[in-house]
Amino acid sequence: MQHSLFSLLWSLVSFLEKVPKCVDPPEVDFGEIISDLGHKYGNKVQYECNMAYMLSGPKWITCLGNKWTSPPKCLVKGKACGPAPGISNGDILSLNKKVYSAGDFVEYKCQSLYTLDGQNKSFCSDGRWTAVPKCLSPCSVTEKDLATRNMMKKNISEQISYLQVGDSFEIKCQSGYLLVSESDFKVQCEKDQIIYPQCTERCELSTKEMEENNIKLFWTTFIKRAFVSHLDTYVFTCRSGYTEDPNSSPFHVRCLKREIQYPKCATLKELGKCGPPPPIKNGDMASRLYMEYDSGTSVKYKCSKFYEMEGSETVTCQNGEWTNPPECFEKCVTSPKEMERNNIQLKWGFLKFLFFSPDSFEFMCKNGYIEDPSSSPFEVRCFKGGIKYPKCNILQVCSPSQEIMKKNNIELTWSSYFRKLVFSQVDTFEFACKTGYGRDPKSSPFRASCLNGKLEYPKCT
């Protein structure tokens, strides 16, 4: 059964292929085909009448293998018309009659260089003519027109005086001008007017003005003499060591007809501002650091551990300059080595080792030593981390010589001193003449001091 069905379908296909096609569908006076689905068996086409005509018969006809079914007719409807209307800068192609039947039409054509706008035919419809076309004037183009717009023809040898509507030609901007980015390189005629592109004066970035205003381009790929287009935007920034002037124009700048309004930067001092406070040795800022400070702003410093501050901890920005910063000096530290070398010790004996003091130290001689007459004071103030150590010498003992006293006919007046074996250097010995002797006029004083272990003896005769 399947075989029989296949054979039947094959036979049908073969039959359809052998069926002849229809020729082109017949034309209808005062009408036209508006839909054509093909010219094979069973295909259809649709007709429609011109204005002032009405359809008589079927609007669809069908292809029946080698012929079409009968087409419709377009019959005149309505009243007749008078002479066809004329148009400016154009003509009627046929002789203009006094009377036209309903459905009649005339065809128009424009004069040289004029362009037809609208349908080229007008129909008589129930006593009235349908809309007539217009003839659009050509556009006039002169070298002067182009020059006033800073442009010229791309092809200089090309001779152009007039352009029909819709026509165009290529141009280029004159030297020193650039085409606005939104424009095309064409001059075009559109319905009685010319659409010109825009050529505007180009801007030239000036390195001199940029240097005078202490600015540079934000993008560092700047060449020394750069031409930029109208409406192009450039971003400037301050050169190193400068900041934006509050009275400056914006730093985003557009090129406007050859003009660039350069922004301005100035030094902080010129603006009455200060940069970061000066750094100090062995110290740091006690508050957050900024790149610039307004006049009148104060900041504080702090010294590192084991260092002491001299001067005010606060500095103030005054008209672009900071007041004098403090200094940080190492705290005074007593040196056991220096104390040993100078035969001294701290007065308070329980302080045996390194001792820090923000104010002063007091020393004394070690046991068995005495203050050096040329020594600096034993009460010492700490000055910028330094200590000036006093000095002590070893104690020398004085013991009066019985032999010299006998020879010089003298004796001690204070017997208690004679019994001492060791006498302090500052101790004084007082002598007197023995009985029967008197002071020698050339004798040294009878009150003698022990100096470096020696005594100067007086003399009696």
CSV table of C-alpha atoms in Angstrom, one decimal:
chain,number,residue,atom,x,y,z
A,1,MET,CA,0.0,0.0,0.0
A,2,GLN,CA,2.9,2.3,0.8
A,3,HIS,CA,4.3,1.6,-2.7
A,4,SER,CA,1.0,2.6,-4.3
A,5,LEU,CA,0.8,5.9,-2.3
A,6,PHE,CA,4.4,6.7,-3.3
A,7,SER,CA,3.6,6.0,-7.0
A,8,LEU,CA,0.5,8.3,-6.8
A,9,LEU,CA,2.5,11.2,-5.4
A,10,TRP,CA,5.2,10.8,-8.0
A,11,SER,CA,2.7,10.8,-10.7
A,12,LEU,CA,1.2,14.0,-9.3
A,13,VAL,CA,4.5,15.7,-9.2
A,14,SER,CA,5.3,14.7,-12.7
A,15,PHE,CA,1.9,16.0,-13.9
A,16,LEU,CA,2.5,19.4,-12.2
A,17,GLU,CA,5.9,19.7,-13.7
A,18,LYS,CA,4.5,19.1,-17.2
A,19,VAL,CA,1.7,21.7,-16.7
A,20,PRO,CA,2.7,24.8,-18.7
A,21,LYS,CA,3.3,28.2,-16.9
A,22,CYS,CA,1.2,31.3,-17.5
A,23,VAL,CA,2.6,34.2,-19.5
A,24,ASP,CA,2.8,37.6,-17.8
A,25,PRO,CA,-0.6,38.7,-16.6
A,26,PRO,CA,-2.6,41.0,-18.9
A,27,GLU,CA,-2.3,44.8,-18.4
A,28,VAL,CA,-5.4,46.8,-17.5
A,29,ASP,CA,-5.9,50.3,-18.8
A,30,PHE,CA,-5.9,53.0,-16.1
A,31,GLY,CA,-4.8,50.4,-13.5
A,32,GLU,CA,-1.9,48.4,-12.3
A,33,ILE,CA,-0.9,45.1,-10.6
A,34,ILE,CA,-0.2,45.7,-6.9
A,35,SER,CA,0.4,42.0,-5.9
A,36,ASP,CA,2.1,39.3,-7.9
A,37,LEU,CA,2.4,35.8,-6.3
A,38,GLY,CA,3.9,34.0,-9.3
A,39,HIS,CA,2.9,32.7,-12.7
A,40,LYS,CA,2.6,29.0,-11.9
A,41,TYR,CA,-0.6,27.0,-11.8
A,42,GLY,CA,-2.9,28.3,-9.1
A,43,ASN,CA,-0.9,31.6,-8.5
A,44,LYS,CA,-2.8,34.9,-8.3
A,45,VAL,CA,-2.2,38.6,-9.1
A,46,GLN,CA,-4.2,41.6,-7.8
A,47,TYR,CA,-5.2,44.8,-9.7
A,48,GLU,CA,-6.0,48.3,-8.6
A,49,CYS,CA,-7.3,51.2,-10.6
A,50,ASN,CA,-5.8,54.7,-10.9
A,51,MET,CA,-7.4,57.6,-9.2
A,52,ALA,CA,-10.7,58.7,-10.9
A,53,TYR,CA,-11.3,55.1,-12.0
A,54,MET,CA,-13.2,52.3,-10.4
A,55,LEU,CA,-12.7,48.5,-10.7
A,56,SER,CA,-15.2,46.5,-12.7
A,57,GLY,CA,-14.8,42.7,-12.2
A,58,PRO,CA,-12.6,40.6,-9.9
A,59,LYS,CA,-9.6,42.3,-8.4
A,60,TRP,CA,-7.8,38.9,-8.4
A,61,ILE,CA,-7.1,36.7,-11.4
A,62,THR,CA,-5.7,33.1,-11.3
A,63,CYS,CA,-3.2,31.2,-13.5
A,64,LEU,CA,-4.8,28.0,-15.0
A,65,GLY,CA,-1.8,26.4,-16.5
A,66,ASN,CA,-1.3,28.3,-19.7
A,67,LYS,CA,-3.8,31.2,-19.3
A,68,TRP,CA,-5.2,33.6,-16.8
A,69,THR,CA,-8.8,34.0,-15.7
A,70,SER,CA,-10.4,37.2,-17.2
A,71,PRO,CA,-9.0,40.4,-15.8
A,72,PRO,CA,-11.1,43.3,-14.5
A,73,LYS,CA,-11.6,46.7,-16.2
A,74,CYS,CA,-11.0,50.3,-14.8
A,75,LEU,CA,-14.0,52.5,-15.7
A,76,VAL,CA,-14.0,56.3,-15.6
A,77,LYS,CA,-15.8,57.8,-12.7
A,78,GLY,CA,-16.7,61.4,-11.9
A,79,LYS,CA,-16.6,64.7,-13.9
A,80,ALA,CA,-14.2,65.9,-16.5
A,81,CYS,CA,-11.3,68.5,-15.8
A,82,GLY,CA,-10.1,71.7,-17.4
A,83,PRO,CA,-6.5,72.3,-18.6
A,84,ALA,CA,-3.8,70.7,-16.5
A,85,PRO,CA,-2.0,73.1,-14.0
A,86,GLY,CA,1.5,74.3,-14.9
A,87,ILE,CA,4.6,74.1,-12.5
A,88,SER,CA,7.4,76.6,-12.0
A,89,ASN,CA,10.7,75.7,-13.7
A,90,GLY,CA,9.0,72.6,-15.3
A,91,ASP,CA,6.8,71.6,-18.3
A,92,ILE,CA,4.0,69.3,-19.3
A,93,LEU,CA,5.4,66.7,-21.7
A,94,SER,CA,2.1,66.5,-23.8
A,95,LEU,CA,0.0,69.2,-25.4
A,96,ASN,CA,-2.2,70.7,-22.7
A,97,LYS,CA,-5.8,70.2,-23.7
A,98,LYS,CA,-8.8,72.4,-22.7
A,99,VAL,CA,-10.8,69.4,-21.5
A,100,TYR,CA,-9.7,66.1,-19.9
A,101,SER,CA,-11.9,63.2,-19.1
A,102,ALA,CA,-12.0,61.7,-15.7
A,103,GLY,CA,-9.1,59.4,-15.3
A,104,ASP,CA,-6.9,61.2,-17.8
A,105,PHE,CA,-3.4,62.3,-16.7
A,106,VAL,CA,-0.6,64.5,-17.7
A,107,GLU,CA,3.2,64.0,-17.1
A,108,TYR,CA,5.6,66.6,-15.9
A,109,LYS,CA,9.3,67.2,-16.3
A,110,CYS,CA,11.6,69.8,-14.7
A,111,GLN,CA,14.0,72.1,-16.5
A,112,SER,CA,17.8,71.4,-16.5
A,113,LEU,CA,19.4,71.3,-13.1
A,114,TYR,CA,16.0,71.4,-11.3
A,115,THR,CA,14.9,68.3,-9.4
A,116,LEU,CA,11.4,66.9,-9.4
A,117,ASP,CA,9.8,66.6,-6.0
A,118,GLY,CA,6.7,64.4,-5.9
A,119,GLN,CA,4.9,62.2,-8.4
A,120,ASN,CA,5.6,63.1,-12.1
A,121,LYS,CA,1.9,62.6,-13.0
A,122,SER,CA,-1.3,64.4,-12.1
A,123,PHE,CA,-4.7,62.7,-12.7
A,124,CYS,CA,-8.2,64.2,-13.5
A,125,SER,CA,-10.3,63.0,-10.6
A,126,ASP,CA,-14.0,63.9,-10.5
A,127,GLY,CA,-13.3,67.4,-12.0
A,128,ARG,CA,-10.1,68.1,-10.0
A,129,TRP,CA,-6.4,67.5,-10.7
A,130,THR,CA,-4.4,65.5,-8.2
A,131,ALA,CA,-1.4,67.1,-6.6
A,132,VAL,CA,1.2,68.3,-9.0
A,133,PRO,CA,5.0,67.9,-8.4
A,134,LYS,CA,7.5,70.7,-7.6
A,135,CYS,CA,10.8,71.5,-9.3
A,136,LEU,CA,13.4,72.2,-6.7
A,137,SER,CA,16.0,74.8,-7.5
A,138,PRO,CA,19.7,73.8,-7.7
A,139,CYS,CA,22.2,75.0,-5.1
A,140,SER,CA,24.7,77.6,-6.1
A,141,VAL,CA,28.3,76.9,-5.0
A,142,THR,CA,31.1,79.4,-5.5
A,143,GLU,CA,34.8,79.5,-4.4
A,144,LYS,CA,33.9,82.6,-2.3
A,145,ASP,CA,31.2,80.6,-0.4
A,146,LEU,CA,33.8,77.9,0.4
A,147,ALA,CA,36.5,80.4,1.4
A,148,THR,CA,34.2,82.2,3.8
A,149,ARG,CA,33.7,78.8,5.5
A,150,ASN,CA,37.5,78.1,5.6
A,151,MET,CA,37.2,75.2,3.1
A,152,MET,CA,38.1,74.3,-0.5
A,153,LYS,CA,37.3,71.6,-3.0
A,154,LYS,CA,39.2,68.5,-2.6
A,155,ASN,CA,39.7,68.2,-6.3
A,156,ILE,CA,40.8,71.7,-7.2
A,157,SER,CA,40.4,71.1,-11.0
A,158,GLU,CA,36.7,70.1,-10.5
A,159,GLN,CA,34.4,72.8,-11.9
A,160,ILE,CA,31.2,73.1,-9.8
A,161,SER,CA,28.8,76.0,-9.9
A,162,TYR,CA,25.5,74.3,-9.2
A,163,LEU,CA,24.4,71.2,-7.4
A,164,GLN,CA,21.1,69.4,-8.0
A,165,VAL,CA,19.2,68.4,-4.9
A,166,GLY,CA,20.8,65.3,-3.4
A,167,ASP,CA,24.1,65.8,-5.2
A,168,SER,CA,27.3,66.5,-3.2
A,169,PHE,CA,31.1,66.9,-3.7
A,170,GLU,CA,34.1,66.5,-1.3
A,171,ILE,CA,35.9,69.3,0.3
A,172,LYS,CA,38.9,69.8,2.6
A,173,CYS,CA,39.6,72.4,5.2
A,174,GLN,CA,42.0,75.2,4.5
A,175,SER,CA,45.4,75.3,6.1
A,176,GLY,CA,45.2,76.1,9.8
A,177,TYR,CA,41.7,74.7,10.2
A,178,LEU,CA,40.3,71.3,11.2
A,179,LEU,CA,37.0,69.6,10.4
A,180,VAL,CA,34.6,69.4,13.3
A,181,SER,CA,34.4,65.8,14.4
A,182,GLU,CA,30.7,65.6,13.8
A,183,SER,CA,30.9,66.7,10.2
A,184,ASP,CA,31.5,64.8,6.9
A,185,PHE,CA,33.9,65.9,4.2
A,186,LYS,CA,31.0,66.7,1.8
A,187,VAL,CA,29.0,69.7,0.6
A,188,GLN,CA,25.4,68.5,-0.1
A,189,CYS,CA,22.4,70.2,-1.7
A,190,GLU,CA,19.2,69.5,0.1
A,191,LYS,CA,15.9,71.2,-1.0
A,192,ASP,CA,17.0,74.7,-2.0
A,193,GLN,CA,19.8,74.8,0.6
A,194,ILE,CA,23.4,73.6,0.9
A,195,ILE,CA,24.5,71.6,3.9
A,196,TYR,CA,28.1,72.6,4.7
A,197,PRO,CA,30.4,70.8,7.0
A,198,GLN,CA,32.3,72.8,9.6
A,199,CYS,CA,35.9,73.8,9.4
A,200,THR,CA,37.1,75.6,12.5
A,201,GLU,CA,40.3,77.1,13.5
A,202,ARG,CA,42.6,74.7,15.3
A,203,CYS,CA,44.2,75.2,18.6
A,204,GLU,CA,47.9,75.0,19.2
A,205,LEU,CA,49.1,74.1,22.6
A,206,SER,CA,51.7,76.6,23.8
A,207,THR,CA,54.6,75.3,25.9
A,208,LYS,CA,55.4,78.9,26.8
A,209,GLU,CA,52.0,79.6,28.3
A,210,MET,CA,52.0,76.3,30.0
A,211,GLU,CA,55.3,77.0,31.6
A,212,GLU,CA,54.2,80.6,32.6
A,213,ASN,CA,51.1,79.1,34.3
A,214,ASN,CA,53.2,76.2,35.9
A,215,ILE,CA,51.0,73.5,34.3
A,216,LYS,CA,51.5,70.5,32.1
A,217,LEU,CA,49.2,68.0,30.3
A,218,PHE,CA,47.8,65.3,32.6
A,219,TRP,CA,48.9,62.8,29.9
A,220,THR,CA,52.7,62.8,29.6
A,221,THR,CA,52.7,61.9,25.9
A,222,PHE,CA,52.6,65.6,25.0
A,223,ILE,CA,54.7,66.8,22.1
A,224,LYS,CA,56.1,70.4,22.2
A,225,ARG,CA,53.9,71.8,19.5
A,226,ALA,CA,50.6,70.0,19.2
A,227,PHE,CA,47.6,71.0,17.1
A,228,VAL,CA,44.2,70.1,18.6
A,229,SER,CA,40.7,70.1,17.1
A,230,HIS,CA,37.8,72.4,18.0
A,231,LEU,CA,35.8,71.1,21.0
A,232,ASP,CA,38.6,68.6,21.9
A,233,THR,CA,39.1,68.5,25.7
A,234,TYR,CA,42.4,68.5,27.4
A,235,VAL,CA,43.1,67.9,31.1
A,236,PHE,CA,45.9,69.8,32.7
A,237,THR,CA,47.6,69.3,36.0
A,238,CYS,CA,50.1,71.3,38.1
A,239,ARG,CA,53.9,70.9,37.7
A,240,SER,CA,55.8,69.4,40.6
A,241,GLY,CA,56.1,71.9,43.5
A,242,TYR,CA,53.0,73.8,42.5
A,243,THR,CA,49.3,73.7,43.5
A,244,GLU,CA,46.0,74.8,41.9
A,245,ASP,CA,45.4,78.6,42.1
A,246,PRO,CA,41.9,79.1,43.7
A,247,ASN,CA,41.2,81.8,41.1
A,248,SER,CA,42.2,79.6,38.2
A,249,SER,CA,40.0,78.6,35.3
A,250,PRO,CA,39.0,74.8,35.1
A,251,PHE,CA,41.7,72.3,34.5
A,252,HIS,CA,39.4,70.4,32.0
A,253,VAL,CA,39.7,72.7,28.9
A,254,ARG,CA,38.0,72.7,25.6
A,255,CYS,CA,39.5,74.1,22.4
A,256,LEU,CA,37.1,76.8,21.3
A,257,LYS,CA,37.8,78.5,17.9
A,258,ARG,CA,41.5,78.6,18.3
A,259,GLU,CA,41.4,79.6,21.9
A,260,ILE,CA,42.6,77.6,24.9
A,261,GLN,CA,42.0,79.1,28.3
A,262,TYR,CA,44.9,77.8,30.3
A,263,PRO,CA,44.4,77.1,34.0
A,264,LYS,CA,47.0,78.4,36.5
A,265,CYS,CA,49.1,76.9,39.3
A,266,ALA,CA,51.2,78.7,41.9
A,267,THR,CA,53.6,77.9,44.7
A,268,LEU,CA,52.1,77.4,48.1
A,269,LYS,CA,54.1,80.4,49.3
A,270,GLU,CA,52.5,82.6,46.7
A,271,LEU,CA,49.1,81.5,47.9
A,272,GLY,CA,50.0,82.1,51.5
A,273,LYS,CA,50.0,78.4,52.2
A,274,CYS,CA,52.7,76.0,53.5
A,275,GLY,CA,53.9,72.7,52.3
A,276,PRO,CA,54.6,69.8,54.7
A,277,PRO,CA,56.3,71.0,57.9
A,278,PRO,CA,60.1,70.7,58.0
A,279,PRO,CA,61.4,67.4,59.3
A,280,ILE,CA,63.4,67.3,62.5
A,281,LYS,CA,66.2,65.0,63.4
A,282,ASN,CA,65.4,62.4,66.0
A,283,GLY,CA,61.7,63.5,65.9
A,284,ASP,CA,58.5,63.3,64.0
A,285,MET,CA,55.0,64.9,63.5
A,286,ALA,CA,52.6,64.2,66.3
A,287,SER,CA,49.6,64.6,63.9
A,288,ARG,CA,48.7,63.5,60.4
A,289,LEU,CA,50.9,64.9,57.6
A,290,TYR,CA,49.3,66.8,54.7
A,291,MET,CA,50.8,68.1,51.5
A,292,GLU,CA,49.6,71.7,52.1
A,293,TYR,CA,48.4,73.8,55.0
A,294,ASP,CA,46.5,77.1,55.2
A,295,SER,CA,48.0,80.1,56.8
A,296,GLY,CA,47.4,80.0,60.6
A,297,THR,CA,47.4,76.2,60.8
A,298,SER,CA,49.6,74.7,63.6
A,299,VAL,CA,51.1,71.3,64.0
A,300,LYS,CA,52.9,69.5,66.8
A,301,TYR,CA,56.2,67.6,66.9
A,302,LYS,CA,57.3,64.8,69.2
A,303,CYS,CA,60.8,63.5,69.9
A,304,SER,CA,61.9,59.9,69.6
A,305,LYS,CA,62.5,57.8,72.7
A,306,PHE,CA,65.5,58.8,74.8
A,307,TYR,CA,65.5,62.3,73.2
A,308,GLU,CA,64.4,65.6,74.7
A,309,MET,CA,62.9,68.6,72.9
A,310,GLU,CA,64.3,72.0,72.9
A,311,GLY,CA,62.1,74.8,71.7
A,312,SER,CA,58.3,75.0,71.1
A,313,GLU,CA,56.6,71.7,70.2
A,314,THR,CA,54.3,73.6,67.9
A,315,VAL,CA,55.0,75.3,64.6
A,316,THR,CA,52.6,77.6,62.7
A,317,CYS,CA,52.2,78.3,59.0
A,318,GLN,CA,52.5,82.1,58.6
A,319,ASN,CA,52.1,83.6,55.1
A,320,GLY,CA,53.7,80.6,53.4
A,321,GLU,CA,56.4,79.9,55.9
A,322,TRP,CA,56.7,77.7,59.0
A,323,THR,CA,57.9,79.1,62.3
A,324,ASN,CA,61.1,77.6,63.7
A,325,PRO,CA,60.7,73.9,64.5
A,326,PRO,CA,62.1,72.4,67.8
A,327,GLU,CA,65.2,70.3,68.1
A,328,CYS,CA,65.5,66.8,69.6
A,329,PHE,CA,68.6,66.1,71.6
A,330,GLU,CA,69.7,62.9,73.1
A,331,LYS,CA,69.0,62.8,76.8
A,332,CYS,CA,72.0,63.3,79.0
A,333,VAL,CA,73.5,59.9,80.1
A,334,THR,CA,76.3,59.7,82.7
A,335,SER,CA,79.2,57.7,81.5
A,336,PRO,CA,81.0,55.5,84.1
A,337,LYS,CA,84.1,55.6,81.9
A,338,GLU,CA,84.2,59.4,82.0
A,339,MET,CA,83.5,59.5,85.7
A,340,GLU,CA,86.3,57.1,86.3
A,341,ARG,CA,88.7,59.1,84.2
A,342,ASN,CA,87.9,62.3,86.1
A,343,ASN,CA,87.9,60.6,89.6
A,344,ILE,CA,84.3,61.6,90.3
A,345,GLN,CA,81.1,60.0,91.3
A,346,LEU,CA,77.4,61.1,91.5
A,347,LYS,CA,76.8,62.8,94.8
A,348,TRP,CA,74.0,60.4,95.6
A,349,GLY,CA,76.0,57.3,96.1
A,350,PHE,CA,73.1,54.8,95.5
A,351,LEU,CA,73.1,55.8,91.8
A,352,LYS,CA,75.9,53.5,90.6
A,353,PHE,CA,75.2,53.2,86.9
A,354,LEU,CA,73.8,55.1,83.9
A,355,PHE,CA,71.6,58.0,85.0
A,356,PHE,CA,69.2,60.0,82.8
A,357,SER,CA,68.3,63.5,83.8
A,358,PRO,CA,66.4,66.2,82.0
A,359,ASP,CA,67.8,68.9,84.2
A,360,SER,CA,71.1,68.7,86.1
A,361,PHE,CA,73.6,66.3,87.7
A,362,GLU,CA,75.7,66.9,90.9
A,363,PHE,CA,79.1,65.2,91.2
A,364,MET,CA,81.6,64.7,94.1
A,365,CYS,CA,85.2,63.5,94.3
A,366,LYS,CA,85.7,59.8,94.9
A,367,ASN,CA,87.2,58.9,98.2
A,368,GLY,CA,90.9,59.7,98.4
A,369,TYR,CA,90.6,62.5,95.7
A,370,ILE,CA,90.2,66.2,95.9
A,371,GLU,CA,88.7,68.8,93.6
A,372,ASP,CA,91.0,70.1,90.9
A,373,PRO,CA,91.3,73.9,91.2
A,374,SER,CA,90.8,74.3,87.4
A,375,SER,CA,87.8,71.9,87.4
A,376,SER,CA,84.4,73.0,86.0
A,377,PRO,CA,81.6,73.2,88.5
A,378,PHE,CA,80.5,70.0,90.2
A,379,GLU,CA,76.8,70.8,89.6
A,380,VAL,CA,76.4,70.2,85.9
A,381,ARG,CA,73.4,71.1,83.7
A,382,CYS,CA,72.5,68.9,80.7
A,383,PHE,CA,73.1,70.8,77.5
A,384,LYS,CA,72.0,69.4,74.1
A,385,GLY,CA,72.7,65.9,75.2
A,386,GLY,CA,76.2,66.7,76.5
A,387,ILE,CA,77.7,66.7,80.0
A,388,LYS,CA,80.8,68.7,81.0
A,389,TYR,CA,82.4,66.5,83.7
A,390,PRO,CA,84.3,68.1,86.6
A,391,LYS,CA,87.7,66.8,87.7
A,392,CYS,CA,89.3,65.6,90.9
A,393,ASN,CA,93.0,64.8,91.6
A,394,ILE,CA,94.5,62.3,94.0
A,395,LEU,CA,94.8,63.5,97.5
A,396,GLN,CA,98.5,64.3,98.5
A,397,VAL,CA,99.4,64.1,102.3
A,398,CYS,CA,101.5,66.7,104.1
A,399,SER,CA,103.6,65.7,107.3
A,400,PRO,CA,105.7,68.5,108.9
A,401,SER,CA,109.4,67.7,109.0
A,402,GLN,CA,110.9,67.9,112.5
A,403,GLU,CA,114.3,68.3,110.9
A,404,ILE,CA,113.3,71.3,108.8
A,405,MET,CA,111.5,72.9,111.7
A,406,LYS,CA,114.6,72.5,113.9
A,407,LYS,CA,116.8,74.0,111.2
A,408,ASN,CA,114.4,77.0,110.7
A,409,ASN,CA,114.0,77.4,114.5
A,410,ILE,CA,110.2,77.0,114.4
A,411,GLU,CA,107.5,74.9,115.9
A,412,LEU,CA,103.8,74.2,115.3
A,413,THR,CA,101.4,76.2,117.3
A,414,TRP,CA,98.7,73.5,117.1
A,415,SER,CA,99.9,70.3,118.7
A,416,SER,CA,96.7,68.4,117.6
A,417,TYR,CA,97.8,68.8,113.9
A,418,PHE,CA,101.2,67.5,114.7
A,419,ARG,CA,99.8,64.2,115.8
A,420,LYS,CA,98.0,63.6,112.5
A,421,LEU,CA,99.8,61.4,110.0
A,422,VAL,CA,97.7,62.6,107.0
A,423,PHE,CA,96.6,66.1,106.4
A,424,SER,CA,94.0,67.4,104.0
A,425,GLN,CA,95.3,69.5,101.1
A,426,VAL,CA,93.1,72.4,102.2
A,427,ASP,CA,94.4,72.1,105.8
A,428,THR,CA,96.6,74.9,107.0
A,429,PHE,CA,99.6,74.7,109.4
A,430,GLU,CA,100.5,77.6,111.7
A,431,PHE,CA,104.1,77.9,112.9
A,432,ALA,CA,105.8,80.0,115.6
A,433,CYS,CA,109.4,80.9,116.5
A,434,LYS,CA,111.1,78.9,119.2
A,435,THR,CA,111.8,80.7,122.4
A,436,GLY,CA,114.8,83.0,122.0
A,437,TYR,CA,114.3,83.4,118.2
A,438,GLY,CA,112.5,86.1,116.2
A,439,ARG,CA,111.0,86.1,112.7
A,440,ASP,CA,113.3,86.4,109.8
A,441,PRO,CA,112.3,89.4,107.8
A,442,LYS,CA,112.7,87.4,104.6
A,443,SER,CA,110.7,84.5,105.9
A,444,SER,CA,107.6,83.1,104.1
A,445,PRO,CA,104.2,83.4,106.0
A,446,PHE,CA,104.0,81.5,109.3
A,447,ARG,CA,100.6,80.2,108.2
A,448,ALA,CA,101.3,77.6,105.4
A,449,SER,CA,99.0,75.4,103.3
A,450,CYS,CA,99.6,71.9,102.1
A,451,LEU,CA,99.8,72.1,98.3
A,452,ASN,CA,100.3,68.9,96.4
A,453,GLY,CA,101.9,67.2,99.4
A,454,LYS,CA,104.4,70.0,100.1
A,455,LEU,CA,104.7,72.7,102.8
A,456,GLU,CA,106.6,76.0,102.5
A,457,TYR,CA,108.3,76.5,105.9
A,458,PRO,CA,108.8,79.9,107.5
A,459,LYS,CA,112.1,80.9,109.2
A,460,CYS,CA,113.3,82.4,112.5
A,461,THR,CA,116.7,83.7,113.5
